[in-house]
C-alpha atoms as one frame of an Amber mdcrd trajectory, in Angstrom:
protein
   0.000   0.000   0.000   1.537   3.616  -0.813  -0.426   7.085  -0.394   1.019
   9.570  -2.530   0.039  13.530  -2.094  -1.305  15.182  -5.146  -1.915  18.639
  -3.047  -1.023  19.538   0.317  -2.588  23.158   0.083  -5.439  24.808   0.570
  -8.211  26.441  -1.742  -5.730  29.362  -2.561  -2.697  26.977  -3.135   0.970
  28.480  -3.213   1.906  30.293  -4.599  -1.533  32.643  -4.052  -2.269  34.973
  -6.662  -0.604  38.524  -6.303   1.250  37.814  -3.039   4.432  38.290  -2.072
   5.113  36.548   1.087   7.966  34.443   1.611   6.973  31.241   0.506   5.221
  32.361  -2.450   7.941  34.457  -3.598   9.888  30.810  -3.372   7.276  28.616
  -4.912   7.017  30.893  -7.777  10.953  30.527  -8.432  11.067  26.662  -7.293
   7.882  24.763  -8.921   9.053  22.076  -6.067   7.387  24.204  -3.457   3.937
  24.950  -5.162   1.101  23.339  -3.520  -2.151  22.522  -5.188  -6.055  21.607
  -3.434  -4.981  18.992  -1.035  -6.130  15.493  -2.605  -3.847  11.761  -2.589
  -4.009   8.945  -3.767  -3.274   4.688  -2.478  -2.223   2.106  -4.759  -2.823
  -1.062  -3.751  -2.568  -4.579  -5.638  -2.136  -2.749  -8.930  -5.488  -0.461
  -7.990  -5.597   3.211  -7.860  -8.378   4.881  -4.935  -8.371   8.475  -5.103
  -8.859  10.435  -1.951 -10.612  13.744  -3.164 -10.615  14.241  -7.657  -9.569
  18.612  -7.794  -5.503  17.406  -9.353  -5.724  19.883 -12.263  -3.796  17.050
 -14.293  -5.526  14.472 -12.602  -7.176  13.254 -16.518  -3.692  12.714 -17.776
  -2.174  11.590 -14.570  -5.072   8.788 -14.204  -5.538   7.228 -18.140  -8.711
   5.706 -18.651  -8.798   2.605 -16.473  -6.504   3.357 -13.974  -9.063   4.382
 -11.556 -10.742   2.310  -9.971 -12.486   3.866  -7.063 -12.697   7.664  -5.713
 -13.435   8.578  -2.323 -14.580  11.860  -1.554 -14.196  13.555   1.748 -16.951
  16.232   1.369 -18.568  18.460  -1.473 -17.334  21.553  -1.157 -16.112  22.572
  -4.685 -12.571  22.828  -3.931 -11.986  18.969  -3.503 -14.471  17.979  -5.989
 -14.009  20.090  -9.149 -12.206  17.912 -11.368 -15.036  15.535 -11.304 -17.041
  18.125 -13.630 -14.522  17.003 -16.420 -13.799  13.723 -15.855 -17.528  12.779
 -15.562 -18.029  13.215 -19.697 -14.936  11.204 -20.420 -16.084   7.166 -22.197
 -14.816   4.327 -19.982 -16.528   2.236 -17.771 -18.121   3.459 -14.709 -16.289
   4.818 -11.774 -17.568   4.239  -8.066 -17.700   7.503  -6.238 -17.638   7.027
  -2.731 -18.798   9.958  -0.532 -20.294  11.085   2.361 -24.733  11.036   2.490
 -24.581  14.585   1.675 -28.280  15.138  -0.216 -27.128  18.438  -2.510 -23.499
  17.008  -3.662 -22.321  19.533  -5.570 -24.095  22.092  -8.453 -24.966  19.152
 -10.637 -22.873  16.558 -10.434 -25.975  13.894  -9.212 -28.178  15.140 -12.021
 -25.537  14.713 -14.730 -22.917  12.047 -13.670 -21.785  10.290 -16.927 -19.639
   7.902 -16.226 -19.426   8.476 -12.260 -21.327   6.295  -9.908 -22.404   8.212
  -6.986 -24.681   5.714  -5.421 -23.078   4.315  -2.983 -22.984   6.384   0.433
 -20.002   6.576   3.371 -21.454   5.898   6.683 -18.919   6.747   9.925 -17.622
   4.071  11.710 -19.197   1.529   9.079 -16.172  -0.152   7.638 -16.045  -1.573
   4.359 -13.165  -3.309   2.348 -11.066  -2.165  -0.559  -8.662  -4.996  -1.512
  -8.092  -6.500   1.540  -7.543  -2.753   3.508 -10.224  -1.816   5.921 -11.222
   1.508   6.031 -13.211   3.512   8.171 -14.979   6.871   7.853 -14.676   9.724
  10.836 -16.567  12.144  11.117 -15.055  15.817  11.016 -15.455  19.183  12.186
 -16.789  20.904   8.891 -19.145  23.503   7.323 -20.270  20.782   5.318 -20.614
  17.605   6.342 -17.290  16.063   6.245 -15.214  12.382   6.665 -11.781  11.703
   6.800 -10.686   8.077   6.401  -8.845   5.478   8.237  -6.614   2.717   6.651
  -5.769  -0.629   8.165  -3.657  -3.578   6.396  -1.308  -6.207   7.881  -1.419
  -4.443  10.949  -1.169  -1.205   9.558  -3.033   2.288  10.002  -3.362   5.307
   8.602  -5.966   8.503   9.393  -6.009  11.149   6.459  -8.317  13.935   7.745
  -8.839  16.719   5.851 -10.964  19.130   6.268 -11.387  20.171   9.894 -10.884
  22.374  13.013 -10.495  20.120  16.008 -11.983  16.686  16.356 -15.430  15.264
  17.216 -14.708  13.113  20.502 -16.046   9.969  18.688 -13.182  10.441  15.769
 -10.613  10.902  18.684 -11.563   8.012  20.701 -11.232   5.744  17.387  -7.817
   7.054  17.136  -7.055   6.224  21.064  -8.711   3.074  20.510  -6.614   2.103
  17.118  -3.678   3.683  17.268  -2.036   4.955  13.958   1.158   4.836  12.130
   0.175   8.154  10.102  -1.867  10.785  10.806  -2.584  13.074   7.916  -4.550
  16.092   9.162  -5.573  19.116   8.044  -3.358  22.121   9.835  -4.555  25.230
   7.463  -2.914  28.062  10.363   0.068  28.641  12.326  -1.365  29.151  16.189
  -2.838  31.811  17.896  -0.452  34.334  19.035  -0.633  36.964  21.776  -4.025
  35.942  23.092  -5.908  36.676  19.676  -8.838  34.477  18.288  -9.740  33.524
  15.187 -13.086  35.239  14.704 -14.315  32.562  11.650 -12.076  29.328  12.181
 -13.318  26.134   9.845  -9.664  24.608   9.941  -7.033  23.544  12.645  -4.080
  25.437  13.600  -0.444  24.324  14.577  -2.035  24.400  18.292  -4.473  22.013
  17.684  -2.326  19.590  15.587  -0.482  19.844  19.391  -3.641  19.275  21.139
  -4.566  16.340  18.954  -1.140  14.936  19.236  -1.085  14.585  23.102  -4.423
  12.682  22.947  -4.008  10.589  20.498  -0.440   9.810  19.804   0.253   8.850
  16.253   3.366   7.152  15.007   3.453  10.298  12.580   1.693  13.433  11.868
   2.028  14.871   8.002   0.476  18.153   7.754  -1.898  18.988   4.567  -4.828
  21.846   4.246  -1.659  24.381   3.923  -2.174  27.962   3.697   0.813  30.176
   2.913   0.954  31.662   6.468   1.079  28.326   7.904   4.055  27.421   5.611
   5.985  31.011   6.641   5.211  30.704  10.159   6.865  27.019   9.705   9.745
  28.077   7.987  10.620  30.750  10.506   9.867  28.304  13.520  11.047  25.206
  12.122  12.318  23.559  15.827   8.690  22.759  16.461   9.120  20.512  13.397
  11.432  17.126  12.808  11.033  14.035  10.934   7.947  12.547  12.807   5.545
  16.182  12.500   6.503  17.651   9.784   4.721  19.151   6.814   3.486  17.150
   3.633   4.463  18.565   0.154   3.239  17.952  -2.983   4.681  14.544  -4.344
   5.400  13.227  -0.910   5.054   9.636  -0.801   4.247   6.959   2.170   4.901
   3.363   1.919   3.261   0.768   4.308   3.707  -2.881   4.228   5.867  -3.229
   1.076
C-alpha cells in the first residue's frame, strides 16, 4: 500500500495569486514548493483509490482505467471540481464514494456520466477495498465532512482533511486504534498573543499539538496548507522534525511493502 500527495494546500494553493510573502515568492521561483487543493491517492494490488478528484492534471495523470475507485471527503467545490470534467470522459463506470450529503455539488448527481455516486459513506461503518479496511470519521466541517482510516497487515493510517479540532467519537477511534500516520488538516500557524480567530473552519499548529497529546500517532504529516502556515513554519522550524513535519506535494508513504 503507498499514499502519494497530489496537493497539500489549501483552496488558494501556493503560490496565491498577487502575493508576495515568503513562501510564495519561493514557490514561484522553485515549482518544487507549489502546492495545489490537497487530494492523494493509495495504490494497492495494482489499484488506484483516489482520496478527493480537484488534481488539475488528474485526466492525464489517471488514463482511462486506472481508476478504480474515488473517495470523496466532502462536497465543497474545492476537492471535488475535477469531477465536472472527468464525468463526460467514455470508460466504464467509476464508483464515487462519498459522504450522504443530499445536494453534492451544483450538478454533479443530475448529470454524472460515467461516475457512480450511489453508494454512500457511513462513519464508523467499515467496508473493504482490496483486503484494507477503512473507516470513515466524522469531522469538524461547514459541510458535512469524513476523513478516512486505513488498516492492512497491521497497519493504520488517518487522512483527515478538512477540519478544526476533532469530534470526541473520531478521537476516541484514534485512542482506541492507534495509527502509524496521521494526515490532518493544519490550514494556520497558532494563535499568538491571546488573539482568536473570529471565523475558524480549519485547525491550527495548536491544535495539531492538542490532537497529538491525545491521540499519539506514530506520525503526523500536515496537509490543508495555507501560505501563512508554511511562513510561520519556515521561521519556527524547531517545532518541526522528521515525525511532525509538513506534507508537500509529491510526498510519498509506503506501508507494508
Amino acid at each position: 500500500m503507498k499514499l502519494t500527495f497530489l496537493g497539500t494546500g489549501n483552496s488558494a494553493m501556493i503560490p496565491v495569486y498577487g502575493c508576495d510573502c515568503t513562501a510564495c515568492l519561493e514557490a514561484q521561483k522553485n515549482h518544487k514548493l507549489r502546492r495545489e487543493k490537497s487530494s492523494a491517492f493509495l495504490e494497492h494490488n495494482g489499484k488506484i483509490l483516489l482520496l478527493d478528484a480537484n488534481a488539475p492534471d488528474l485526466m492525464q495523470r489517471f488514463p482511462p482505467g486506472s481508476i478504480d475507485r474515488i473517495l470523496l471527503t466532502h462536497y465543497h467545490m474545492d476537492h471535488v471540481q475535477s469531477l465536472f470534467d472527468l464525468r463526460w470522459g467514455i470508460s466504464e463506470p467509476i464508483r464515487v464514494i462519498s459522504p450522504d450529503d443530499p445536494q453534492g455539488c451544483d450538478d454533479l448527481y443530475k448529470h454524472p456520466g460515467i461516475l457512480d455516486f450511489s453508494t454512500r459513506a457511513e462513519p464508523f461503518q467499515t467496508f473493504d477495498w482490496y483486503g484494507i479496511t477503512i473507516t470513515p470519521l466524522p469531522l469538524n466541517h461547514s459541510r458535512l465532512s469524513l476523513g478516512y482510516g486505513f488498516e492492512y497487515e497491521g497497519k493504520r493510517l488517518a487522512y483527515l482533511t478538512d477540519t478544526v479540532g476533532l469530534p470526541e467519537q473520531t478521537m476516541q477511534w484514534l485512542k482506541n486504534f492507534p495509527v502509524d500516520w496521521l494526515i490532518i488538516d493544519c490550514n494556520y500557524p497558532p494563535e499568538t498573543g491571546g488573539k482568536k480567530r473570529t471565523k475558524k473552519n480549519h485547525n491550527d499548529f495548536g491544535d495539531i499539538l492538542d490532537i497529538d497529546r491525545e491521540c499519539q500517532p506514530g506520525n503526523i504529516g500536515m496537509t490543508h496548507l495555507s501560505h501563512d502556515m508554511v511562513c510561520w513554519a519556515e521561521a519556527n522550524s524547531q517545532v518541526l522534525s522528521k515525525r511532525l513535519r509538513l506534507m508537500i506535494d509529491g510526498d510519498v508513504l509506503f506501508f507494508c511493502e
